[in-house]
Coordinates of N, CA and C in Angstrom, one line a residue:
X209 N -19.3 23.6 25.0 CA -18.0 23.1 24.6 C -18.1 21.6 24.2
X210 N -18.9 20.8 25.0 CA -19.0 19.4 24.8 C -19.7 19.2 23.5
X211 N -20.7 20.0 23.2 CA -21.4 19.9 21.9 C -20.5 20.1 20.8
X212 N -19.6 21.1 20.9 CA -18.7 21.5 19.9 C -17.7 20.3 19.6
X213 N -17.2 19.7 20.7 CA -16.3 18.5 20.5 C -17.0 17.4 19.8
X214 N -18.3 17.1 20.3 CA -19.0 16.0 19.7 C -19.3 16.2 18.2
X215 N -19.6 17.5 17.9 CA -19.9 17.9 16.5 C -18.7 17.7 15.7
X216 N -17.5 18.1 16.2 CA -16.3 18.0 15.4 C -15.9 16.5 15.2
X217 N -16.2 15.7 16.3 CA -15.9 14.2 16.2 C -16.8 13.6 15.1
X218 N -18.1 14.0 15.1 CA -19.1 13.5 14.1 C -18.7 13.9 12.7
X219 N -18.3 15.2 12.6 CA -17.8 15.7 11.3 C -16.6 14.9 10.8
X220 N -15.7 14.6 11.7 CA -14.5 13.9 11.3 C -14.8 12.4 10.9
X221 N -15.8 11.8 11.6 CA -16.2 10.5 11.2 C -16.9 10.4 9.9
X222 N -17.7 11.5 9.6 CA -18.4 11.6 8.4 C -17.4 11.8 7.2
X223 N -16.4 12.7 7.5 CA -15.4 12.9 6.4 C -14.6 11.6 6.1
X224 N -14.3 10.9 7.2 CA -13.5 9.6 6.9 C -14.4 8.7 6.1
X225 N -15.6 8.6 6.5 CA -16.5 7.7 5.7 C -16.6 8.1 4.3
X226 N -16.7 9.4 4.1 CA -16.9 9.9 2.7 C -15.5 9.6 1.9
X227 N -14.4 9.7 2.5 CA -13.1 9.4 1.8 C -13.1 7.9 1.5
X228 N -13.5 7.0 2.4 CA -13.6 5.6 2.1 C -14.5 5.3 0.9
X229 N -15.7 6.0 0.9 CA -16.6 5.7 -0.1 C -16.1 6.2 -1.5
X230 N -15.4 7.4 -1.5 CA -14.8 7.9 -2.7 C -13.7 7.0 -3.2
X231 N -12.8 6.5 -2.3 CA -11.8 5.6 -2.8 C -12.4 4.2 -3.2
X232 N -13.4 3.8 -2.6 CA -14.1 2.6 -3.1 C -14.7 2.8 -4.5
X233 N -15.3 3.9 -4.7 CA -15.8 4.3 -6.0 C -14.8 4.3 -7.1
X234 N -13.7 4.9 -6.8 CA -12.6 5.0 -7.8 C -12.0 3.6 -8.1
X235 N -11.9 2.8 -7.1 CA -11.5 1.4 -7.3 C -12.5 0.6 -8.2
X236 N -13.7 0.8 -7.9 CA -14.7 0.1 -8.7 C -14.7 0.5 -10.2
X237 N -14.6 1.8 -10.4 CA -14.5 2.4 -11.8 C -13.2 1.8 -12.5
X238 N -12.1 1.9 -11.8 CA -10.9 1.4 -12.4 C -11.0 -0.1 -12.7
X239 N -11.6 -0.8 -11.8 CA -11.7 -2.3 -12.0 C -12.6 -2.6 -13.1
X240 N -13.7 -1.8 -13.3 CA -14.7 -2.0 -14.4 C -13.9 -1.7 -15.7
X241 N -13.2 -0.6 -15.8 CA -12.5 -0.3 -17.1 C -11.4 -1.4 -17.4
X242 N -10.8 -1.9 -16.4 CA -9.8 -3.0 -16.6 C -10.5 -4.2 -17.1
X243 N -11.7 -4.5 -16.8 CA -12.4 -5.7 -17.2 C -12.9 -5.5 -18.7
X244 N -13.6 -4.3 -19.0 CA -14.3 -4.2 -20.2 C -13.3 -3.7 -21.3
X245 N -12.1 -3.2 -21.0 CA -11.2 -2.7 -22.0 C -9.8 -3.4 -21.9
X246 N -9.1 -3.2 -22.9 CA -7.7 -3.7 -22.9 C -6.9 -2.5 -22.2
X247 N -5.7 -2.3 -22.8 CA -5.0 -1.1 -22.3 C -5.8 0.2 -22.4
X248 N -5.7 1.0 -21.3 CA -6.5 2.2 -21.2 C -5.7 3.3 -22.0
X249 N -6.4 4.4 -22.3 CA -5.7 5.5 -23.0 C -4.4 5.9 -22.3
X250 N -3.4 5.9 -23.1 CA -2.0 6.3 -22.5 C -1.2 5.2 -22.1
X251 N -1.8 4.0 -21.9 CA -1.0 2.8 -21.4 C 0.1 2.5 -22.3
X252 N -0.2 2.3 -23.6 CA 0.8 2.0 -24.6 C 1.9 3.0 -24.8
X253 N 1.4 4.3 -24.8 CA 2.4 5.4 -24.9 C 3.3 5.5 -23.7
X254 N 2.8 5.3 -22.5 CA 3.7 5.4 -21.4 C 4.6 4.2 -21.3
X255 N 4.1 3.0 -21.6 CA 4.9 1.8 -21.6 C 6.1 1.9 -22.6
X256 N 5.7 2.5 -23.8 CA 6.8 2.6 -24.9 C 7.8 3.6 -24.4
X257 N 7.4 4.7 -23.7 CA 8.4 5.7 -23.1 C 9.3 5.0 -22.1
X258 N 8.8 4.2 -21.3 CA 9.6 3.5 -20.3 C 10.6 2.5 -21.1
X259 N 10.2 1.9 -22.1 CA 11.0 0.9 -22.9 C 12.1 1.6 -23.6
X260 N 11.9 2.9 -23.9 CA 12.9 3.7 -24.6 C 14.1 4.1 -23.7
X261 N 13.9 3.9 -22.4 CA 14.9 4.2 -21.3 C 15.7 2.9 -21.0
X262 N 15.7 2.0 -22.0 CA 16.4 0.8 -21.7 C 17.9 1.0 -21.4
X263 N 18.2 0.7 -20.1 CA 19.5 0.9 -19.5 C 19.8 -0.2 -18.5
X264 N 21.0 -0.8 -18.6 CA 21.3 -1.9 -17.7 C 21.2 -1.5 -16.2
X265 N 21.7 -0.3 -15.8 CA 21.7 0.1 -14.4 C 20.3 0.3 -13.9
X266 N 19.4 0.9 -14.8 CA 18.0 1.1 -14.4 C 17.3 -0.2 -14.3
X267 N 17.7 -1.1 -15.3 CA 17.0 -2.4 -15.3 C 17.4 -3.2 -14.0
X268 N 18.6 -3.1 -13.6 CA 19.0 -3.9 -12.4 C 18.4 -3.3 -11.1
X269 N 18.2 -2.0 -11.1 CA 17.5 -1.3 -10.0 C 16.0 -1.8 -10.0
X270 N 15.4 -1.8 -11.1 CA 14.0 -2.2 -11.2 C 13.9 -3.7 -10.8
X271 N 14.7 -4.6 -11.2 CA 14.7 -6.0 -10.8 C 14.9 -6.1 -9.3
X272 N 15.8 -5.3 -8.7 CA 16.1 -5.4 -7.3 C 14.9 -4.9 -6.5
X273 N 14.2 -3.9 -7.0 CA 13.0 -3.4 -6.3 C 11.9 -4.3 -6.3
X274 N 11.9 -5.3 -7.2 CA 10.8 -6.3 -7.3 C 10.8 -7.2 -6.1
X275 N 11.9 -7.2 -5.3 CA 12.1 -8.1 -4.2 C 11.0 -7.7 -3.1
X276 N 10.6 -6.5 -3.1 CA 9.8 -6.1 -2.0 C 8.4 -6.8 -2.0
X277 N 8.0 -7.3 -3.2 CA 6.8 -8.0 -3.3 C 6.9 -9.6 -3.2
X278 N 8.1 -10.0 -2.9 CA 8.3 -11.5 -2.8 C 7.7 -11.9 -1.5
X279 N 6.9 -13.1 -1.4 CA 6.3 -13.5 -0.2 C 7.1 -13.6 1.0
X280 N 8.3 -14.1 0.8 CA 9.2 -14.3 2.0 C 9.7 -13.0 2.5
X281 N 9.9 -11.9 1.6 CA 10.3 -10.6 2.1 C 9.1 -9.9 2.8
X282 N 7.9 -10.1 2.3 CA 6.7 -9.6 2.9 C 6.6 -10.2 4.3
X283 N 6.7 -11.5 4.4 CA 6.5 -12.2 5.7 C 7.6 -11.7 6.7
X284 N 8.8 -11.6 6.3 CA 9.9 -11.2 7.2 C 9.7 -9.8 7.6
X285 N 9.3 -8.9 6.7 CA 9.2 -7.5 7.1 C 8.0 -7.3 8.1
X286 N 6.9 -8.0 7.8 CA 5.7 -8.0 8.7 C 6.1 -8.5 10.1
X287 N 6.8 -9.6 10.1 CA 7.2 -10.2 11.4 C 8.1 -9.3 12.2
X288 N 9.0 -8.6 11.5 CA 9.9 -7.6 12.1 C 9.2 -6.5 12.8
X289 N 8.2 -5.8 12.0 CA 7.6 -4.7 12.6 C 6.6 -5.1 13.7
X290 N 6.0 -6.3 13.6 CA 5.1 -6.8 14.6 C 5.8 -7.1 15.9
X291 N 7.0 -7.7 15.8 CA 7.8 -7.9 17.0 C 8.2 -6.6 17.7
X292 N 8.6 -5.6 16.8 CA 9.0 -4.3 17.2 C 7.9 -3.6 18.0
X293 N 6.7 -3.6 17.3 CA 5.5 -3.0 18.0 C 5.2 -3.6 19.4
X294 N 5.3 -4.9 19.4 CA 5.0 -5.6 20.7 C 6.0 -5.2 21.8
X295 N 7.3 -5.1 21.4 CA 8.4 -4.8 22.3 C 8.2 -3.5 22.9
X296 N 7.8 -2.5 22.1 CA 7.7 -1.2 22.7 C 6.3 -0.7 23.0
X297 N 5.4 -1.7 22.9 CA 4.0 -1.4 23.4 C 3.1 -0.6 22.5
X298 N 3.4 -0.6 21.2 CA 2.6 0.1 20.2 C 1.4 -0.8 19.8
X299 N 0.4 -1.0 20.7 CA -0.7 -1.9 20.4 C -1.6 -1.4 19.3
X300 N -1.9 -0.1 19.3 CA -2.8 0.4 18.2 C -2.1 0.3 16.9
X301 N -0.8 0.6 16.9 CA -0.1 0.5 15.6 C 0.0 -1.0 15.2
X302 N 0.2 -1.9 16.1 CA 0.2 -3.3 15.8 C -1.2 -3.7 15.2
X303 N -2.3 -3.3 15.8 CA -3.6 -3.7 15.3 C -3.8 -3.1 13.9
X304 N -3.4 -1.9 13.7 CA -3.6 -1.2 12.4 C -2.7 -1.9 11.3
X305 N -1.6 -2.3 11.7 CA -0.7 -3.0 10.7 C -1.2 -4.3 10.2
X306 N -2.2 -4.8 10.9 CA -2.8 -6.1 10.3 C -3.5 -5.8 9.0
X307 N -3.8 -4.6 8.7 CA -4.4 -4.2 7.4 C -3.5 -4.5 6.3
X308 N -2.2 -4.5 6.5 CA -1.2 -4.7 5.4 C -1.4 -6.1 4.7
X309 N -1.3 -7.2 5.5 CA -1.5 -8.5 4.8 C -2.9 -8.6 4.3
X310 N -3.9 -8.0 4.9 CA -5.3 -8.0 4.4 C -5.3 -7.4 3.1
X311 N -4.6 -6.3 2.9 CA -4.6 -5.5 1.6 C -3.9 -6.4 0.6
X312 N -2.8 -7.0 0.9 CA -2.1 -7.9 0.0 C -3.0 -9.1 -0.5
X313 N -3.7 -9.7 0.4 CA -4.6 -10.8 0.0 C -5.8 -10.3 -0.8
X314 N -6.3 -9.2 -0.4 CA -7.5 -8.6 -1.1 C -7.0 -8.2 -2.6
X315 N -5.8 -7.7 -2.7 CA -5.3 -7.4 -4.0 C -5.2 -8.6 -4.9
X316 N -4.7 -9.8 -4.3 CA -4.7 -11.0 -5.1 C -6.1 -11.5 -5.5
X317 N -7.0 -11.3 -4.6 CA -8.4 -11.7 -4.9 C -9.0 -10.9 -6.1
X318 N -8.7 -9.6 -6.1 CA -9.1 -8.7 -7.2 C -8.5 -9.1 -8.5
X319 N -7.2 -9.5 -8.4 CA -6.5 -9.9 -9.6 C -7.3 -11.1 -10.2
X320 N -7.6 -12.1 -9.4 CA -8.3 -13.3 -9.9 C -9.7 -12.9 -10.5
X321 N -10.4 -11.9 -9.8 CA -11.7 -11.6 -10.2 C -11.6 -10.8 -11.6
X322 N -10.7 -9.9 -11.8 CA -10.6 -9.1 -12.9 C -9.9 -9.8 -14.1
X323 N -8.9 -10.6 -13.8 CA -8.2 -11.5 -14.7 C -7.8 -10.7 -16.0
X324 N -7.0 -9.6 -15.8 CA -6.5 -8.8 -16.8 C -5.2 -9.2 -17.3
X325 N -5.0 -9.3 -18.7 CA -3.7 -9.7 -19.2 C -2.6 -8.7 -19.0
X326 N -1.4 -9.1 -18.7 CA -0.3 -8.3 -18.6 C 0.2 -7.9 -20.0
X327 N 1.0 -6.8 -20.1 CA 1.6 -6.5 -21.4 C 2.6 -7.5 -21.9
X328 N 2.6 -7.6 -23.2 CA 3.7 -8.4 -23.9 C 4.8 -7.6 -24.3
X329 N 5.7 -7.3 -23.3 CA 6.7 -6.4 -23.4 C 8.1 -7.0 -23.7
X330 N 8.9 -6.4 -24.6 CA 10.2 -6.9 -24.9 C 11.1 -6.8 -23.7
X331 N 10.8 -5.9 -22.7 CA 11.7 -5.7 -21.5 C 11.3 -6.6 -20.4
X332 N 10.2 -7.4 -20.6 CA 9.8 -8.2 -19.5 C 10.8 -9.3 -19.2
X333 N 11.6 -9.2 -18.1 CA 12.6 -10.1 -17.8 C 12.3 -10.9 -16.6
X334 N 11.1 -10.6 -16.0 CA 10.7 -11.4 -14.8 C 9.4 -12.1 -15.1
X335 N 9.4 -13.4 -14.8 CA 8.2 -14.2 -15.1 C 7.0 -13.8 -14.1
X336 N 5.8 -13.5 -14.7 CA 4.7 -13.1 -13.8 C 3.5 -13.9 -14.3
X337 N 3.0 -14.9 -13.5 CA 2.0 -15.8 -13.9 C 0.6 -15.2 -13.6
X338 N 0.4 -14.4 -12.6 CA -0.9 -13.9 -12.2 C -1.3 -12.8 -13.2
X339 N -2.6 -12.4 -13.1 CA -3.1 -11.4 -13.9 C -2.6 -10.0 -13.4
X340 N -2.8 -9.0 -14.2 CA -2.2 -7.7 -14.0 C -2.7 -6.7 -13.1
X341 N -4.1 -6.6 -13.1 CA -4.7 -5.5 -12.4 C -5.3 -6.0 -11.0
X342 N -5.0 -5.2 -10.0 CA -4.1 -4.2 -9.8 C -2.7 -4.7 -9.5
X343 N -1.7 -3.8 -9.5 CA -0.3 -4.2 -9.3 C -0.1 -4.5 -7.8
X344 N 0.2 -5.8 -7.5 CA 0.3 -6.3 -6.1 C 1.6 -5.6 -5.4
X345 N 2.6 -5.4 -6.2 CA 3.8 -4.7 -5.6 C 3.5 -3.3 -5.2
X346 N 2.7 -2.6 -6.1 CA 2.4 -1.3 -5.8 C 1.5 -1.2 -4.5
X347 N 0.5 -2.1 -4.4 CA -0.4 -2.1 -3.3 C 0.5 -2.3 -2.0
X348 N 1.4 -3.3 -2.0 CA 2.2 -3.5 -0.8 C 3.0 -2.3 -0.4
X349 N 3.7 -1.7 -1.5 CA 4.5 -0.6 -1.3 C 3.8 0.6 -0.6
X350 N 2.6 0.8 -1.2 CA 1.8 2.0 -0.7 C 1.4 1.7 0.7
X351 N 0.8 0.6 1.0 CA 0.3 0.3 2.3 C 1.4 0.1 3.4
X352 N 2.4 -0.7 3.1 CA 3.4 -1.0 4.1 C 4.3 0.2 4.3
X353 N 4.9 0.8 3.2 CA 5.8 1.9 3.3 C 5.1 3.2 3.7
X354 N 3.9 3.3 3.1 CA 3.1 4.5 3.5 C 2.7 4.5 5.0
X355 N 2.5 3.3 5.5 CA 2.2 3.3 7.0 C 3.4 3.6 7.8
X356 N 4.6 3.2 7.4 CA 5.8 3.6 8.1 C 6.0 5.1 8.0
X357 N 5.7 5.7 6.8 CA 5.8 7.1 6.8 C 4.9 7.9 7.7
X358 N 3.7 7.3 7.9 CA 2.8 7.9 8.8 C 3.2 7.8 10.2
X359 N 3.8 6.6 10.6 CA 4.3 6.4 11.9 C 5.5 7.3 12.2
X360 N 6.3 7.5 11.2 CA 7.4 8.5 11.4 C 6.9 9.9 11.7
X361 N 5.8 10.3 11.1 CA 5.2 11.6 11.4 C 4.7 11.6 12.9
X362 N 4.3 10.5 13.4 CA 3.9 10.5 14.8 C 5.0 10.4 15.8
X363 N 6.0 9.6 15.5 CA 7.0 9.2 16.6 C 8.4 9.7 16.3
X364 N 8.8 10.2 15.2 CA 10.1 10.7 14.9 C 10.0 12.2 15.2
X365 N 10.6 12.6 16.3 CA 10.4 14.0 16.7 C 11.5 14.9 16.2
X366 N 12.6 14.4 15.7 CA 13.7 15.2 15.2 C 13.3 15.5 13.7
X367 N 13.0 16.8 13.4 CA 12.4 17.1 12.1 C 13.2 16.6 10.9
X368 N 14.5 16.8 10.9 CA 15.3 16.5 9.7 C 15.4 15.0 9.5
X369 N 15.4 14.3 10.7 CA 15.4 12.8 10.6 C 14.1 12.3 10.0
X370 N 13.0 12.9 10.5 CA 11.7 12.5 10.0 C 11.5 12.8 8.6
X371 N 11.9 13.9 8.1 CA 11.7 14.3 6.7 C 12.6 13.4 5.8
X372 N 13.8 13.2 6.3 CA 14.7 12.4 5.5 C 14.1 10.9 5.3
X373 N 13.7 10.4 6.4 CA 13.1 9.1 6.4 C 11.9 9.0 5.4
X374 N 11.0 10.0 5.5 CA 9.9 10.1 4.7 C 10.2 10.2 3.2
X375 N 11.2 11.0 2.9 CA 11.6 11.2 1.5 C 12.2 9.9 0.9
X376 N 13.0 9.2 1.7 CA 13.6 8.0 1.3 C 12.6 6.9 1.1
X377 N 11.6 6.8 2.0 CA 10.6 5.8 1.9 C 9.6 6.1 0.8
X378 N 9.3 7.4 0.7 CA 8.4 7.8 -0.4 C 9.0 7.6 -1.8
X379 N 10.3 7.8 -1.9 CA 11.0 7.5 -3.1 C 11.0 6.0 -3.4
X380 N 11.1 5.2 -2.4 CA 11.1 3.8 -2.6 C 9.7 3.3 -3.2
X381 N 8.6 3.9 -2.7 CA 7.3 3.6 -3.2 C 7.2 3.9 -4.7
X382 N 7.8 5.1 -5.1 CA 7.7 5.5 -6.5 C 8.6 4.6 -7.4
X383 N 9.8 4.2 -6.8 CA 10.7 3.4 -7.6 C 10.1 2.0 -7.8
X384 N 9.5 1.4 -6.7 CA 8.9 0.1 -6.9 C 7.7 0.1 -7.9
X385 N 6.9 1.2 -7.8 CA 5.8 1.2 -8.7 C 6.2 1.5 -10.2
X386 N 7.1 2.4 -10.4 CA 7.6 2.7 -11.8 C 8.3 1.5 -12.3
X387 N 9.0 0.7 -11.5 CA 9.8 -0.4 -12.0 C 8.9 -1.5 -12.6
X388 N 7.6 -1.6 -12.1 CA 6.7 -2.6 -12.6 C 6.3 -2.3 -14.1
X389 N 6.3 -1.1 -14.4 CA 6.1 -0.7 -15.8 C 7.3 -0.8 -16.6
X390 N 8.5 -0.4 -16.0 CA 9.7 -0.4 -16.7 C 10.1 -1.8 -17.2
X391 N 10.0 -2.8 -16.3 CA 10.4 -4.2 -16.7 C 9.3 -4.9 -17.4
X392 N 8.2 -4.2 -17.7 CA 7.2 -4.7 -18.6 C 6.2 -5.8 -18.1
X393 N 6.0 -5.8 -16.8 CA 5.1 -6.7 -16.2 C 3.7 -6.2 -15.9
X394 N 3.6 -4.8 -16.0 CA 2.3 -4.1 -15.7 C 2.1 -3.0 -16.7
X395 N 0.8 -2.8 -17.0 CA 0.4 -1.6 -17.7 C 0.4 -0.5 -16.7
X396 N 0.7 0.8 -17.1 CA 0.6 1.9 -16.2 C -0.7 2.0 -15.4
X397 N -1.8 1.6 -16.0 CA -3.1 1.7 -15.3 C -3.1 0.6 -14.3
X398 N -2.4 -0.5 -14.4 CA -2.3 -1.5 -13.3 C -1.7 -0.9 -12.0
X399 N -0.7 0.0 -12.3 CA 0.0 0.6 -11.2 C -0.9 1.7 -10.6
X400 N -1.6 2.4 -11.4 CA -2.5 3.4 -10.9 C -3.6 2.7 -10.0
X401 N -4.1 1.5 -10.5 CA -5.0 0.8 -9.7 C -4.4 0.3 -8.4
X402 N -3.1 0.0 -8.4 CA -2.4 -0.4 -7.2 C -2.4 0.7 -6.2
X403 N -2.1 1.9 -6.7 CA -2.1 3.1 -5.8 C -3.4 3.4 -5.2
X404 N -4.5 3.4 -6.1 CA -5.9 3.6 -5.6 C -6.2 2.5 -4.5
X405 N -6.0 1.3 -4.9 CA -6.3 0.2 -3.9 C -5.5 0.3 -2.6
X406 N -4.2 0.6 -2.8 CA -3.4 0.7 -1.6 C -3.7 1.9 -0.7
X407 N -4.1 3.1 -1.3 CA -4.5 4.2 -0.5 C -5.8 3.9 0.2
X408 N -6.7 3.1 -0.2 CA -7.9 2.8 0.5 C -7.5 2.1 1.8
X409 N -6.7 1.0 1.7 CA -6.3 0.3 2.9 C -5.4 1.1 3.8
X410 N -4.5 1.9 3.2 CA -3.6 2.8 4.0 C -4.5 3.7 4.8
X411 N -5.5 4.3 4.2 CA -6.4 5.2 4.9 C -7.1 4.5 6.1
X412 N -7.5 3.3 5.9 CA -8.2 2.5 7.0 C -7.1 2.3 8.1
X413 N -5.9 1.9 7.8 CA -4.9 1.7 8.8 C -4.6 3.0 9.6
X414 N -4.5 4.1 9.0 CA -4.3 5.4 9.6 C -5.5 5.7 10.5
X415 N -6.7 5.5 10.0 CA -7.9 5.7 10.7 C -7.9 4.9 12.0
X416 N -7.5 3.7 12.0 CA -7.5 2.9 13.2 C -6.5 3.5 14.2
X417 N -5.3 3.9 13.7 CA -4.3 4.5 14.7 C -4.9 5.8 15.3
X418 N -5.6 6.6 14.5 CA -6.0 7.9 14.9 C -7.3 7.8 15.7
X419 N -8.0 6.6 15.6 CA -9.3 6.5 16.3 C -9.3 6.8 17.8
X420 N -10.3 7.5 18.3 CA -10.3 7.9 19.6 C -10.6 6.7 20.6
X421 N -11.2 5.7 20.0 CA -11.5 4.5 20.8 C -10.7 3.3 20.3
X422 N -10.3 2.5 21.3 CA -9.5 1.3 20.9 C -10.4 0.3 20.2
X423 N -9.9 -0.3 19.2 CA -10.6 -1.4 18.5 C -10.6 -2.6 19.4
X424 N -11.4 -3.6 19.0 CA -11.4 -4.9 19.7 C -10.1 -5.5 19.7
X425 N -9.4 -5.4 18.5 CA -8.1 -6.0 18.3 C -7.1 -5.4 19.1
X426 N -7.0 -4.1 19.1 CA -5.9 -3.4 19.9 C -6.2 -3.5 21.4
X427 N -7.5 -3.6 21.8 CA -7.8 -3.7 23.2 C -7.4 -5.1 23.7
X428 N -7.6 -6.1 22.9 CA -7.3 -7.5 23.2 C -5.7 -7.6 23.3
X429 N -5.0 -7.1 22.3 CA -3.5 -7.1 22.3 C -3.0 -6.4 23.5
X430 N -3.6 -5.3 23.9 CA -3.1 -4.5 25.1 C -3.3 -5.3 26.3
X431 N -4.5 -5.9 26.5 CA -4.8 -6.7 27.7 C -3.9 -7.9 27.8
X432 N -3.7 -8.6 26.7 CA -2.8 -9.8 26.7 C -1.3 -9.4 27.1
X433 N -0.9 -8.3 26.5 CA 0.5 -7.8 26.9 C 0.6 -7.4 28.3
X434 N -0.4 -6.8 28.8 CA -0.4 -6.4 30.3 C -0.4 -7.7 31.2
X435 N -1.2 -8.7 30.8 CA -1.2 -9.9 31.5 C 0.2 -10.6 31.5
X436 N 0.8 -10.6 30.3 CA 2.2 -11.2 30.2 C 3.2 -10.6 31.1
X437 N 3.1 -9.2 31.1 CA 4.0 -8.4 32.0 C 3.8 -8.7 33.5
X438 N 2.5 -8.8 33.8 CA 2.1 -9.1 35.2 C 2.6 -10.5 35.6

């Protein structure tokens, strides 16, 4: 029985490593294409399709959704969940959530490295000075909101509440991502890159929460919290 448990654990670790390697490979390929090519096949067609939906209500929603990527909103939302996790003793979740700002900073680093031009769109109503690939708003939405969806699966025990929360949050991820194309500040492939990059870091965050052993960070946080209580 012990051998079976160990084998299952090893298989799980191997599978997780394989997923990370695959996600890394996808990001490398997308990044390479973003460097050596301009718009990827389908980028112009999809962007034109979004522009044909020019509508004041949709445009206002798209502009509003852009707030999720503002530095002050990111800082405030992270501070809120970190305080919440500390108050209720979710040390592993707190440690895993440190991946969120790491993903945001890494995304900005990749932007500088790839230095891809944004589209010159007639609907572009928001100034964007940084390069386009990958979409930073999409990265943050996928990692931050995706992590909340995962935590809901763990801790919200009323099924309809859990599903409603996940549907609403998942819809927010899609709206934020699509809005970056709609308002003309990103190519669709920038958003695809944001999803791929975000999923990589989201998987790592979930891996930390699911890990059978506490990480150095979560162990330190737990010990400090216990000392404070004592």
